Amino acid sequence: MTPESHSTTDTDDLGISPPPGCPAHNLGPGGLHRLYGPDARDLGALYERLRAEHGAVAPVLLHDDVPMWVVLGHAENLHMVRSPTQFTRDSRIWSPLLEGMVKPDHPLMPHIAWQPICSHAEGDEHLRLRGAVTGAVSTIDFRSLRRHITRYTQILVNRFCEVGEADLVGQYADHLPMAVMCEILGMPDEYGDRIVHAARDMLKGTETAIASNQYIVDALGRLAAQRRAQPEDDFTSHLVTHPAGLTDDEVREHLRVVLIAAYEATANLLANVLRTVLTDPRFRAQLNGGQMTVPEAVEQSLWDEPPFSAVFAYFAKQETELGGQRIRKGDGLLFAPAPGNVDPRVRPDLTANMQGNRSHLAFGGGPHECPGQDIGRAIADIGVDALLMRMPDVELDCDEEDLHWAESISSRHLVELPVRFEPSPRQDVMEKPGMEPVHRPRAEWQLGTAAPDPAPGVVPAAAAAQPAVPPYPAAAASGMPGRPSPAAPVAEPAGPRRMGAWQRFLRWWRGY
């Protein structure tokens, strides 16, 4: 992609710099906007400015002023991901990389560098690797999955339910997806604060990100070797034993992609839904009043705040045109769900309810559409529902304006979500439903008006006419007193019988 040239203005001739905060303050070579740096903190506003200036596809600059296109239109994003003959995810054809503009230590290289995984492959190799992943996903028992999610939600809530306050990001949303994914992959013993911190640290790209990544890679490598030697009924074993015949390196790398992508996406999704419930009274009223279910609330959040703002990256295999822009062979393009979901051509009114509409871009599309999206939905659905069931009075413990995010090109992660609630006791997460003792049934039910108490020493006529009924051995042996055996029906008592309220009503209605 060749940056467009811009003519100078009178201001440029006078040597006057733009004031701080001015959009022009973040312009790079060729007058292109940078998607990084201190002036790119509000990428949502920048995307809308780019849409107004360039349309559905806009030229931008990545770190080190590397040129890239960002796809802002909903239809254009879908066309790109669904056209494997025109666009690929194999970065080895990226012109800036071939020309040496992208250095090995570029901050985005971990996202862009080619890897032997299905999301970077195409053709027969993509079919082989993707087939193994989707085959392993298809073996997941969603009933067991929902039980795992429910159990971990209770474990996490038990950690803070007695305190009356918590951070629902650091103590809940960041932990639940990792706990569930470790269970799915077959490594529940690895779940803990260490692996959650490592995943978050790696995604932030800090100075210790490489060490954190190595910690996760080592754990997954050990898991792959164990399942190769002794398969079990888990995702990793099915990936290892799939007919596609993945090598140990391929298994490890796909486990890493599945774990990290599912963790980041679901942690963001869960935090976003909880924040909306706590800050939008109309949203919570619809949820509490039954006008909206939790799954519908999750889908609404996927429209408004997709877990990944942009995905690195697609590359043009040939010269083509997209969104009115001339795309050259080797150009890089960002798949951008965040601006694509608010494209005014598909959402002219952003306040309109999107319930039941799953045409958002949150999980991608085409050959590389997320194969585990139903897992993410299940974690968010149950995670939100279980939390609100345990803490129905939960409220935000700060002003909404005080919430802040850690934003990057790829995602917008809520830093913390402080809440307060009425303290409650812990729950036994190992207790199985249906184990409560059966209450002793009542021997008699009085439906009509109670008869007056007899005078002292006087036996009621009905009682005198009632013969004594011996106890039933079968009933006594079964521990169900008062319940007759089918082989010995109770004889009807002799004498007149008092009518209940329903019988008296029927007599009156029929005119008796």
C-alpha positions as a printed NumPy array, in Angstrom:
array([[  0.   ,   0.   ,   0.   ],
       [  1.433,   3.354,  -1.016],
       [  0.488,   6.236,   1.291],
       [ -1.443,   8.962,  -0.441],
       [  0.263,  12.326,  -0.884],
       [ -1.373,  15.392,   0.598],
       [ -0.765,  18.932,  -0.527],
       [  0.588,  21.382,   2.01 ],
       [ -1.567,  24.082,   3.517],
       [ -0.899,  27.626,   4.55 ],
       [ -0.495,  26.407,   8.108],
       [  2.282,  24.095,   7.   ],
       [  4.021,  26.925,   5.188],
       [  3.974,  29.013,   8.33 ],
       [  5.481,  26.189,  10.364],
       [  2.654,  26.254,  12.892],
       [  2.127,  22.895,  14.649],
       [ -1.377,  21.611,  15.273],
       [ -2.58 ,  22.139,  18.836],
       [ -2.434,  19.141,  21.229],
       [ -5.517,  16.94 ,  20.892],
       [ -6.094,  17.954,  17.286],
       [ -6.672,  14.973,  14.974],
       [ -3.818,  16.19 ,  12.785],
       [ -1.457,  15.755,  15.746],
       [ -1.405,  11.988,  15.155],
       [ -0.742,  12.068,  11.423],
       [  2.251,  10.222,  10.014],
       [  3.961,  10.088,   6.628],
       [  1.612,  10.89 ,   3.788],
       [ -0.854,  12.475,   6.199],
       [ -2.104,   9.04 ,   7.332],
       [ -3.578,   8.437,  10.779],
       [ -1.662,   6.257,  13.204],
       [ -3.464,   3.46 ,  15.062],
       [ -0.95 ,   3.659,  17.897],
       [  0.588,   6.243,  20.168],
       [ -0.834,   8.559,  22.832],
       [ -3.268,  10.266,  20.463],
       [ -4.955,   7.013,  19.402],
       [ -6.592,   6.303,  22.744],
       [-10.139,   6.517,  21.397],
       [ -9.99 ,   4.233,  18.372],
       [-13.781,   4.22 ,  18.05 ],
       [-13.821,   7.952,  17.344],
       [-10.805,   7.606,  15.034],
       [-12.546,   4.888,  13.012],
       [-15.565,   7.135,  12.509],
       [-13.301,   9.975,  11.39 ],
       [-11.613,   7.604,   8.93 ],
       [-15.012,   6.454,   7.662],
       [-16.012,  10.063,   7.01 ],
       [-12.735,  10.788,   5.201],
       [-12.177,   7.596,   3.186],
       [-15.339,   5.483,   3.24 ],
       [-15.543,   1.751,   3.993],
       [-11.784,   1.081,   3.639],
       [ -9.167,   3.518,   4.952],
       [ -5.343,   3.728,   4.832],
       [ -3.638,   3.837,   8.239],
       [ -0.24 ,   3.306,   9.863],
       [  0.781,   0.637,  12.358],
       [  3.745,   0.803,  14.747],
       [  6.944,   2.058,  13.119],
       [  4.662,   3.714,  10.528],
       [  4.076,   0.488,   8.623],
       [  1.234,   1.049,   6.093],
       [ -1.973,  -0.984,   6.387],
       [ -5.617,  -0.792,   5.346],
       [ -8.391,  -0.964,   7.953],
       [-11.74 ,  -2.314,   6.713],
       [-14.56 ,  -0.302,   8.303],
       [-17.602,  -1.468,   6.342],
       [-19.738,  -4.436,   7.381],
       [-20.208,  -5.76 ,   3.843],
       [-16.566,  -5.149,   2.96 ],
       [-15.358,  -7.1  ,   5.975],
       [-17.593, -10.029,   5.064],
       [-16.445,  -9.952,   1.438],
       [-12.804, -10.029,   2.52 ],
       [-13.097, -12.983,   4.91 ],
       [-15.293, -14.926,   2.482],
       [-13.024, -14.517,  -0.565],
       [-10.039, -16.862,  -0.074],
       [ -9.135, -16.532,  -3.754],
       [ -8.427, -12.818,  -3.237],
       [ -7.283, -12.568,   0.378],
       [ -5.195, -14.832,   2.596],
       [ -3.972, -14.84 ,   6.205],
       [ -0.49 , -15.947,   5.16 ],
       [  1.692, -12.941,   6.049],
       [  4.643, -14.253,   4.018],
       [  3.316, -12.311,   0.999],
       [  3.015,  -9.006,   2.913],
       [  4.96 ,  -6.358,   0.984],
       [  6.241,  -4.343,   4.015],
       [  7.575,  -7.592,   5.487],
       [  9.315,  -8.565,   2.244],
       [ 10.743,  -5.049,   1.889],
       [ 12.213,  -5.077,   5.4  ],
       [  9.91 ,  -2.421,   6.86 ],
       [  8.664,  -4.844,   9.531],
       [ 11.515,  -5.742,  11.856],
       [ 11.675,  -9.057,  13.777],
       [ 11.098,  -7.142,  17.042],
       [  8.016,  -5.295,  15.742],
       [  5.415,  -5.153,  18.563],
       [  2.771,  -6.811,  16.387],
       [  4.917,  -9.627,  15.015],
       [  3.46 , -12.214,  17.471],
       [  0.058, -11.521,  15.917],
       [  1.148, -11.239,  12.281],
       [  4.03 , -13.721,  11.944],
       [  3.103, -16.85 ,  10.006],
       [  2.621, -20.01 ,  12.08 ],
       [  1.806, -23.604,  11.069],
       [ -1.774, -23.344,  12.31 ],
       [ -5.121, -23.586,  10.555],
       [ -5.867, -19.855,  10.837],
       [ -2.751, -19.073,   8.735],
       [ -3.086, -21.959,   6.268],
       [ -5.169, -22.314,   3.132],
       [ -6.124, -24.959,   0.613],
       [ -5.644, -28.628,   1.495],
       [ -3.408, -27.801,   4.458],
       [ -6.13 , -25.586,   5.91 ],
       [ -8.689, -28.354,   5.45 ],
       [ -6.431, -30.846,   7.246],
       [ -5.658, -28.642,  10.243],
       [ -9.092, -27.064,  10.505],
       [-10.711, -30.493,  10.231],
       [ -8.762, -31.677,  13.264],
       [ -9.798, -28.645,  15.328],
       [-13.49 , -28.78 ,  14.382],
       [-13.471, -32.544,  14.879],
       [-12.14 , -32.124,  18.415],
       [-14.674, -29.356,  19.135],
       [-17.518, -31.61 ,  17.973],
       [-16.655, -34.15 ,  20.695],
       [-17.363, -31.658,  23.494],
       [-20.412, -32.697,  25.524],
       [-22.259, -29.436,  26.089],
       [-24.205, -30.849,  29.036],
       [-20.931, -31.574,  30.805],
       [-19.596, -28.207,  29.649],
       [-22.522, -26.362,  31.235],
       [-21.97 , -28.288,  34.477],
       [-18.286, -27.307,  34.463],
       [-19.172, -23.652,  33.87 ],
       [-21.775, -23.661,  36.638],
       [-19.382, -25.301,  39.105],
       [-16.586, -22.811,  38.402],
       [-18.954, -19.843,  38.669],
       [-19.913, -21.016,  42.156],
       [-16.266, -21.591,  43.123],
       [-15.327, -18.073,  42.013],
       [-18.338, -16.405,  43.662],
       [-17.588, -18.29 ,  46.892],
       [-14.257, -16.46 ,  47.043],
       [-15.913, -13.069,  47.563],
       [-19.614, -13.623,  48.383],
       [-19.061, -13.192,  52.151],
       [-17.173,  -9.907,  51.734],
       [-19.902,  -7.814,  50.111],
       [-17.641,  -6.27 ,  47.489],
       [-15.558,  -7.499,  44.56 ],
       [-13.893,  -6.644,  41.27 ],
       [-15.867,  -8.596,  38.682],
       [-13.037,  -8.334,  36.14 ],
       [-10.008,  -9.379,  38.176],
       [-11.901, -11.822,  40.415],
       [-14.45 , -13.218,  37.982],
       [-14.397, -12.394,  34.254],
       [-10.636, -12.937,  33.929],
       [-10.798, -16.304,  35.724],
       [-13.954, -18.088,  34.564],
       [-12.962, -18.556,  30.877],
       [ -9.492, -19.828,  31.794],
       [-10.867, -22.295,  34.356],
       [-13.375, -23.681,  31.837],
       [-10.854, -23.867,  28.984],
       [ -8.362, -25.729,  31.179],
       [-11.129, -28.212,  31.946],
       [-12.019, -28.611,  28.255],
       [ -8.409, -29.103,  27.192],
       [ -7.868, -31.673,  29.941],
       [ -5.532, -29.664,  32.184],
       [ -7.683, -28.605,  35.178],
       [ -4.678, -28.898,  37.514],
       [ -2.901, -26.15 ,  35.557],
       [ -5.674, -23.639,  36.226],
       [ -4.751, -21.008,  38.777],
       [ -3.673, -17.418,  39.227],
       [ -0.346, -18.147,  37.519],
       [ -1.766, -19.167,  34.153],
       [ -4.378, -16.376,  34.219],
       [ -1.629, -13.827,  34.887],
       [  0.558, -15.34 ,  32.152],
       [ -2.228, -15.142,  29.561],
       [ -3.096, -11.557,  30.474],
       [  0.572, -10.542,  30.553],
       [  1.232, -12.06 ,  27.135],
       [ -1.756, -10.294,  25.589],
       [ -0.635,  -6.942,  27.01 ],
       [  2.756,  -7.276,  25.308],
       [  4.741,  -6.314,  28.405],
       [  8.487,  -6.833,  28.958],
       [  7.731, -10.237,  30.513],
       [  5.341, -11.286,  27.739],
       [  7.868, -13.651,  26.153],
       [  8.43 , -15.471,  29.454],
       [  4.68 , -15.664,  30.056],
       [  4.148, -17.083,  26.587],
       [  6.847, -19.691,  27.215],
       [  5.168, -20.733,  30.468],
       [  1.923, -21.447,  28.602],
       [  3.709, -23.181,  25.716],
       [  5.567, -25.449,  28.147],
       [  2.342, -26.396,  29.946],
       [  0.613, -27.217,  26.663],
       [  3.65 , -29.156,  25.424],
       [  3.559, -31.36 ,  28.527],
       [ -0.164, -31.907,  28.037],
       [  0.246, -32.921,  24.378],
       [  2.992, -35.429,  25.303],
       [  0.857, -36.925,  28.075],
       [ -2.16 , -37.393,  25.824],
       [ -0.011, -38.833,  23.058],
       [  1.134, -41.504,  25.52 ],
       [ -2.248, -42.032,  27.19 ],
       [ -5.326, -40.504,  25.507],
       [ -8.363, -39.564,  27.578],
       [-11.798, -38.186,  26.777],
       [-10.892, -34.513,  26.356],
       [-10.272, -31.972,  23.599],
       [ -6.512, -32.514,  23.541],
       [ -6.789, -36.285,  23.193],
       [ -9.237, -35.981,  20.31 ],
       [ -6.906, -33.477,  18.633],
       [ -3.931, -35.834,  19.079],
       [ -5.77 , -38.92 ,  17.806],
       [ -7.586, -37.228,  14.905],
       [ -7.022, -38.921,  11.509],
       [ -5.42 , -35.683,  10.254],
       [ -2.283, -36.83 ,  12.081],
       [ -1.084, -33.596,  13.673],
       [  2.507, -33.534,  14.917],
       [  3.317, -32.664,  18.527],
       [  4.304, -29.14 ,  17.46 ],
       [  1.04 , -28.695,  15.535],
       [ -0.973, -29.969,  18.492],
       [  0.811, -27.626,  20.884],
       [  0.394, -24.564,  18.653],
       [ -3.29 , -25.228,  18.049],
       [ -3.877, -25.711,  21.768],
       [ -2.196, -22.361,  22.355],
       [ -4.377, -20.625,  19.765],
       [ -7.555, -22.208,  21.122],
       [ -6.695, -21.408,  24.742],
       [ -5.587, -17.804,  24.266],
       [ -8.184, -16.792,  21.661],
       [-11.045, -18.31 ,  23.656],
       [ -9.757, -16.815,  26.896],
       [ -9.312, -13.254,  25.634],
       [-12.547, -13.171,  23.656],
       [-14.701, -14.656,  26.41 ],
       [-13.144, -12.63 ,  29.231],
       [-13.863,  -9.424,  27.302],
       [-17.382, -10.571,  26.395],
       [-18.247, -11.523,  29.983],
       [-16.92 ,  -8.246,  31.377],
       [-18.778,  -6.211,  28.735],
       [-22.134,  -7.875,  29.417],
       [-21.762,  -7.454,  33.19 ],
       [-20.81 ,  -3.798,  32.788],
       [-23.855,  -3.137,  30.61 ],
       [-26.171,  -4.857,  33.095],
       [-24.76 ,  -2.735,  35.926],
       [-24.68 ,   0.627,  34.128],
       [-27.733,   0.594,  31.848],
       [-31.012,   0.587,  33.854],
       [-33.125,  -0.135,  30.741],
       [-30.944,  -3.096,  29.833],
       [-31.205,  -4.56 ,  33.332],
       [-34.942,  -3.884,  33.502],
       [-35.464,  -5.787,  30.249],
       [-33.369,  -8.637,  31.611],
       [-35.182,  -8.764,  34.958],
       [-38.606,  -8.258,  33.399],
       [-38.306, -11.094,  30.922],
       [-38.281,  -8.923,  27.783],
       [-34.68 , -10.061,  27.182],
       [-32.947, -13.331,  27.985],
       [-29.281, -13.602,  28.968],
       [-28.343, -15.144,  25.565],
       [-30.033, -12.206,  23.849],
       [-28.112,  -9.819,  26.108],
       [-24.887, -11.551,  25.072],
       [-25.713, -11.161,  21.37 ],
       [-26.478,  -7.474,  21.899],
       [-23.052,  -7.05 ,  23.508],
       [-21.4  ,  -8.859,  20.58 ],
       [-22.881,  -6.179,  18.33 ],
       [-22.012,  -3.201,  20.518],
       [-18.63 ,  -4.291,  21.894],
       [-17.098,  -7.243,  20.025],
       [-14.366,  -8.966,  22.089],
       [-11.782,  -8.299,  19.359],
       [-11.825,  -4.799,  17.858],
       [ -9.585,  -5.851,  14.972],
       [ -7.87 ,  -9.048,  13.838],
       [ -4.395,  -9.258,  12.29 ],
       [ -4.549,  -9.652,   9.371],
       [ -5.534, -10.476,   5.791],
       [ -3.268,  -9.96 ,   2.771],
       [ -4.15 ,  -9.36 ,  -0.878],
       [ -3.134, -12.242,  -3.153],
       [ -3.723, -10.127,  -6.263],
       [ -4.531,  -6.583,  -7.243],
       [ -8.182,  -5.923,  -6.49 ],
       [-10.691,  -3.32 ,  -5.352],
       [-12.45 ,  -3.128,  -1.998],
       [-14.697,  -0.37 ,  -0.723],
       [-13.731,   1.935,  -3.557],
       [-10.017,   1.615,  -2.789],
       [ -7.381,   0.126,  -5.053],
       [ -5.736,  -2.725,  -3.162],
       [ -2.355,  -3.858,  -4.506],
       [ -0.969,  -7.362,  -4.337],
       [  0.829,  -7.835,  -0.998],
       [ -1.134,  -5.113,   0.828],
       [ -2.23 ,  -5.89 ,   4.403],
       [ -5.775,  -5.346,   5.66 ],
       [ -7.167,  -5.34 ,   9.208],
       [-10.402,  -7.266,   9.705],
       [-12.209,  -4.824,  12.022],
       [-15.404,  -6.078,  13.739],
       [-15.748,  -3.006,  16.005],
       [-16.256,  -0.375,  13.268],
       [-17.911,  -2.933,  10.983],
       [-20.645,  -3.636,  13.546],
       [-21.582,   0.054,  13.724],
       [-21.548,   0.627,   9.961],
       [-24.428,   3.113,   9.437],
       [-25.504,   1.154,   6.351],
       [-26.519,  -1.808,   8.539],
       [-27.182,   0.042,  11.816],
       [-28.503,   3.526,  11.088],
       [-29.849,   3.665,  14.667],
       [-27.286,   2.367,  17.162],
       [-29.883,   2.389,  19.948],
       [-32.089,  -0.098,  18.107],
       [-32.357,  -3.534,  19.687],
       [-30.48 ,  -6.265,  17.812],
       [-32.096,  -9.225,  19.601],
       [-32.151, -12.392,  17.528],
       [-29.727, -10.981,  14.942],
       [-26.459, -12.907,  14.697],
       [-25.067, -11.233,  11.595],
       [-22.435,  -9.345,  13.594],
       [-18.719,  -9.755,  12.874],
       [-17.622, -10.723,  16.389],
       [-16.67 , -14.294,  15.432],
       [-15.385, -13.57 ,  11.937],
       [-16.652, -15.427,   8.909],
       [-15.668, -17.519,   5.931],
       [-13.109, -20.351,   6.18 ],
       [-11.549, -18.883,   9.336],
       [-14.753, -18.286,  11.316],
       [-14.261, -19.052,  15.017],
       [-14.979, -22.782,  15.535],
       [-15.507, -22.412,  19.295],
       [-17.977, -19.544,  19.371],
       [-20.684, -21.64 ,  21.072],
       [-18.267, -22.345,  23.928],
       [-17.758, -18.61 ,  24.423],
       [-21.49 , -17.987,  24.318],
       [-22.114, -20.731,  26.907],
       [-19.497, -19.333,  29.295],
       [-20.949, -15.818,  29.007],
       [-24.589, -16.977,  29.26 ],
       [-24.093, -19.1  ,  32.364],
       [-21.478, -16.797,  33.882],
       [-23.835, -13.789,  33.833],
       [-26.942, -15.731,  34.839],
       [-25.28 , -17.58 ,  37.742],
       [-23.726, -14.397,  39.107],
       [-27.049, -12.513,  39.085],
       [-28.775, -15.488,  40.735],
       [-26.24 , -15.506,  43.571],
       [-26.137, -11.698,  43.913],
       [-29.437, -10.235,  42.655],
       [-28.757,  -6.939,  44.461],
       [-25.288,  -6.378,  42.948],
       [-24.572,  -2.725,  42.112],
       [-21.693,  -0.784,  40.611],
       [-19.448,   0.563,  43.38 ],
       [-18.151,   3.609,  41.497],
       [-19.34 ,   6.202,  39.027],
       [-19.629,   4.894,  35.5  ],
       [-17.297,   7.678,  34.358],
       [-14.552,   6.244,  36.587],
       [-14.387,   2.96 ,  34.677],
       [-11.421,   2.718,  32.34 ],
       [-10.122,   0.374,  29.672],
       [ -6.783,  -0.885,  28.447],
       [ -7.161,  -0.347,  24.712],
       [ -5.04 ,  -1.636,  21.868],
       [ -5.627,  -2.109,  18.162],
       [ -6.847,  -5.658,  18.706],
       [ -9.089,  -5.297,  21.756],
       [-10.571,  -3.051,  24.409],
       [-10.293,  -4.691,  27.839],
       [-12.146,  -3.343,  30.879],
       [ -9.53 ,  -2.949,  33.621],
       [-11.818,  -3.404,  36.633],
       [-15.502,  -3.503,  37.545],
       [-15.932,  -2.778,  41.292],
       [-19.291,  -3.846,  42.74 ],
       [-21.026,  -4.089,  46.115],
       [-23.776,  -6.423,  47.289],
       [-25.304,  -7.925,  50.401],
       [-22.901, -10.535,  51.82 ],
       [-24.131, -14.111,  51.61 ],
       [-22.799, -17.496,  52.784],
       [-20.806, -19.796,  50.57 ],
       [-22.505, -22.589,  48.679],
       [-21.474, -26.229,  48.511],
       [-20.339, -26.586,  44.902],
       [-20.135, -30.373,  45.198],
       [-23.739, -30.84 ,  46.338],
       [-25.814, -32.658,  43.758],
       [-29.384, -31.561,  42.993],
       [-32.266, -33.688,  44.221],
       [-30.523, -34.944,  47.398],
       [-32.678, -33.045,  49.907],
       [-34.726, -35.244,  52.32 ],
       [-38.339, -35.863,  51.316],
       [-40.798, -34.081,  53.569],
       [-43.249, -36.304,  55.494],
       [-46.64 , -36.146,  53.748],
       [-49.634, -34.866,  55.689],
       [-52.132, -37.544,  56.669],
       [-55.246, -35.396,  56.093],
       [-56.083, -32.266,  54.062],
       [-59.084, -30.205,  55.175],
       [-60.666, -28.594,  52.112],
       [-63.928, -27.411,  53.637],
       [-64.85 , -25.635,  56.838],
       [-63.483, -27.4  ,  59.871],
       [-66.033, -29.162,  62.039],
       [-66.58 , -27.719,  65.544],
       [-64.689, -29.341,  68.379],
       [-66.818, -31.953,  70.188],
       [-67.752, -31.602,  73.826],
       [-65.376, -33.181,  76.341],
       [-65.879, -36.927,  76.542],
       [-68.028, -37.085,  73.378],
       [-66.81 , -39.135,  70.407],
       [-67.752, -37.652,  66.995],
       [-70.249, -39.747,  65.045],
       [-68.009, -39.967,  61.975],
       [-65.142, -41.199,  64.101],
       [-67.368, -43.761,  65.831],
       [-68.531, -45.074,  62.472],
       [-64.972, -45.27 ,  61.121],
       [-63.541, -48.79 ,  61.563],
       [-59.98 , -49.083,  62.722],
       [-57.561, -49.551,  59.83 ],
       [-54.539, -51.675,  60.648],
       [-51.074, -50.445,  59.617],
       [-49.745, -51.547,  56.224],
       [-46.559, -53.565,  56.506],
       [-45.442, -52.735,  52.979],
       [-45.785, -49.026,  53.619],
       [-43.949, -49.217,  56.904],
       [-41.12 , -51.205,  55.375],
       [-40.687, -48.652,  52.586],
       [-40.355, -45.764,  55.014],
       [-43.526, -44.115,  53.648],
       [-46.012, -44.099,  56.568],
       [-49.604, -43.336,  55.789],
       [-49.349, -44.529,  52.179],
       [-51.344, -47.725,  51.434],
       [-50.017, -50.667,  49.467],
       [-51.577, -51.095,  46.016],
       [-52.508, -54.676,  46.979],
       [-54.594, -53.55 ,  49.954],
       [-56.808, -50.545,  49.051],
       [-58.361, -48.544,  51.831],
       [-62.046, -49.34 ,  52.382],
       [-64.48 , -46.44 ,  52.165],
       [-65.651, -45.399,  55.621],
       [-69.265, -46.161,  56.398],
       [-71.81 , -43.519,  57.287],
       [-72.426, -39.978,  55.996],
       [-69.49 , -37.982,  54.723],
       [-69.096, -34.215,  54.95 ],
       [-68.944, -32.522,  51.527],
       [-66.005, -30.304,  50.688],
       [-66.223, -26.758,  49.319],
       [-65.998, -27.873,  45.661],
       [-68.858, -30.392,  46.025],
       [-71.056, -27.777,  47.735],
       [-70.302, -25.313,  44.922],
       [-71.285, -27.867,  42.268],
       [-74.593, -28.607,  44.041],
       [-75.384, -24.899,  44.179],
       [-74.426, -24.405,  40.511],
       [-76.631, -27.277,  39.368],
       [-79.564, -26.018,  41.438],
       [-79.757, -28.895,  43.937]])
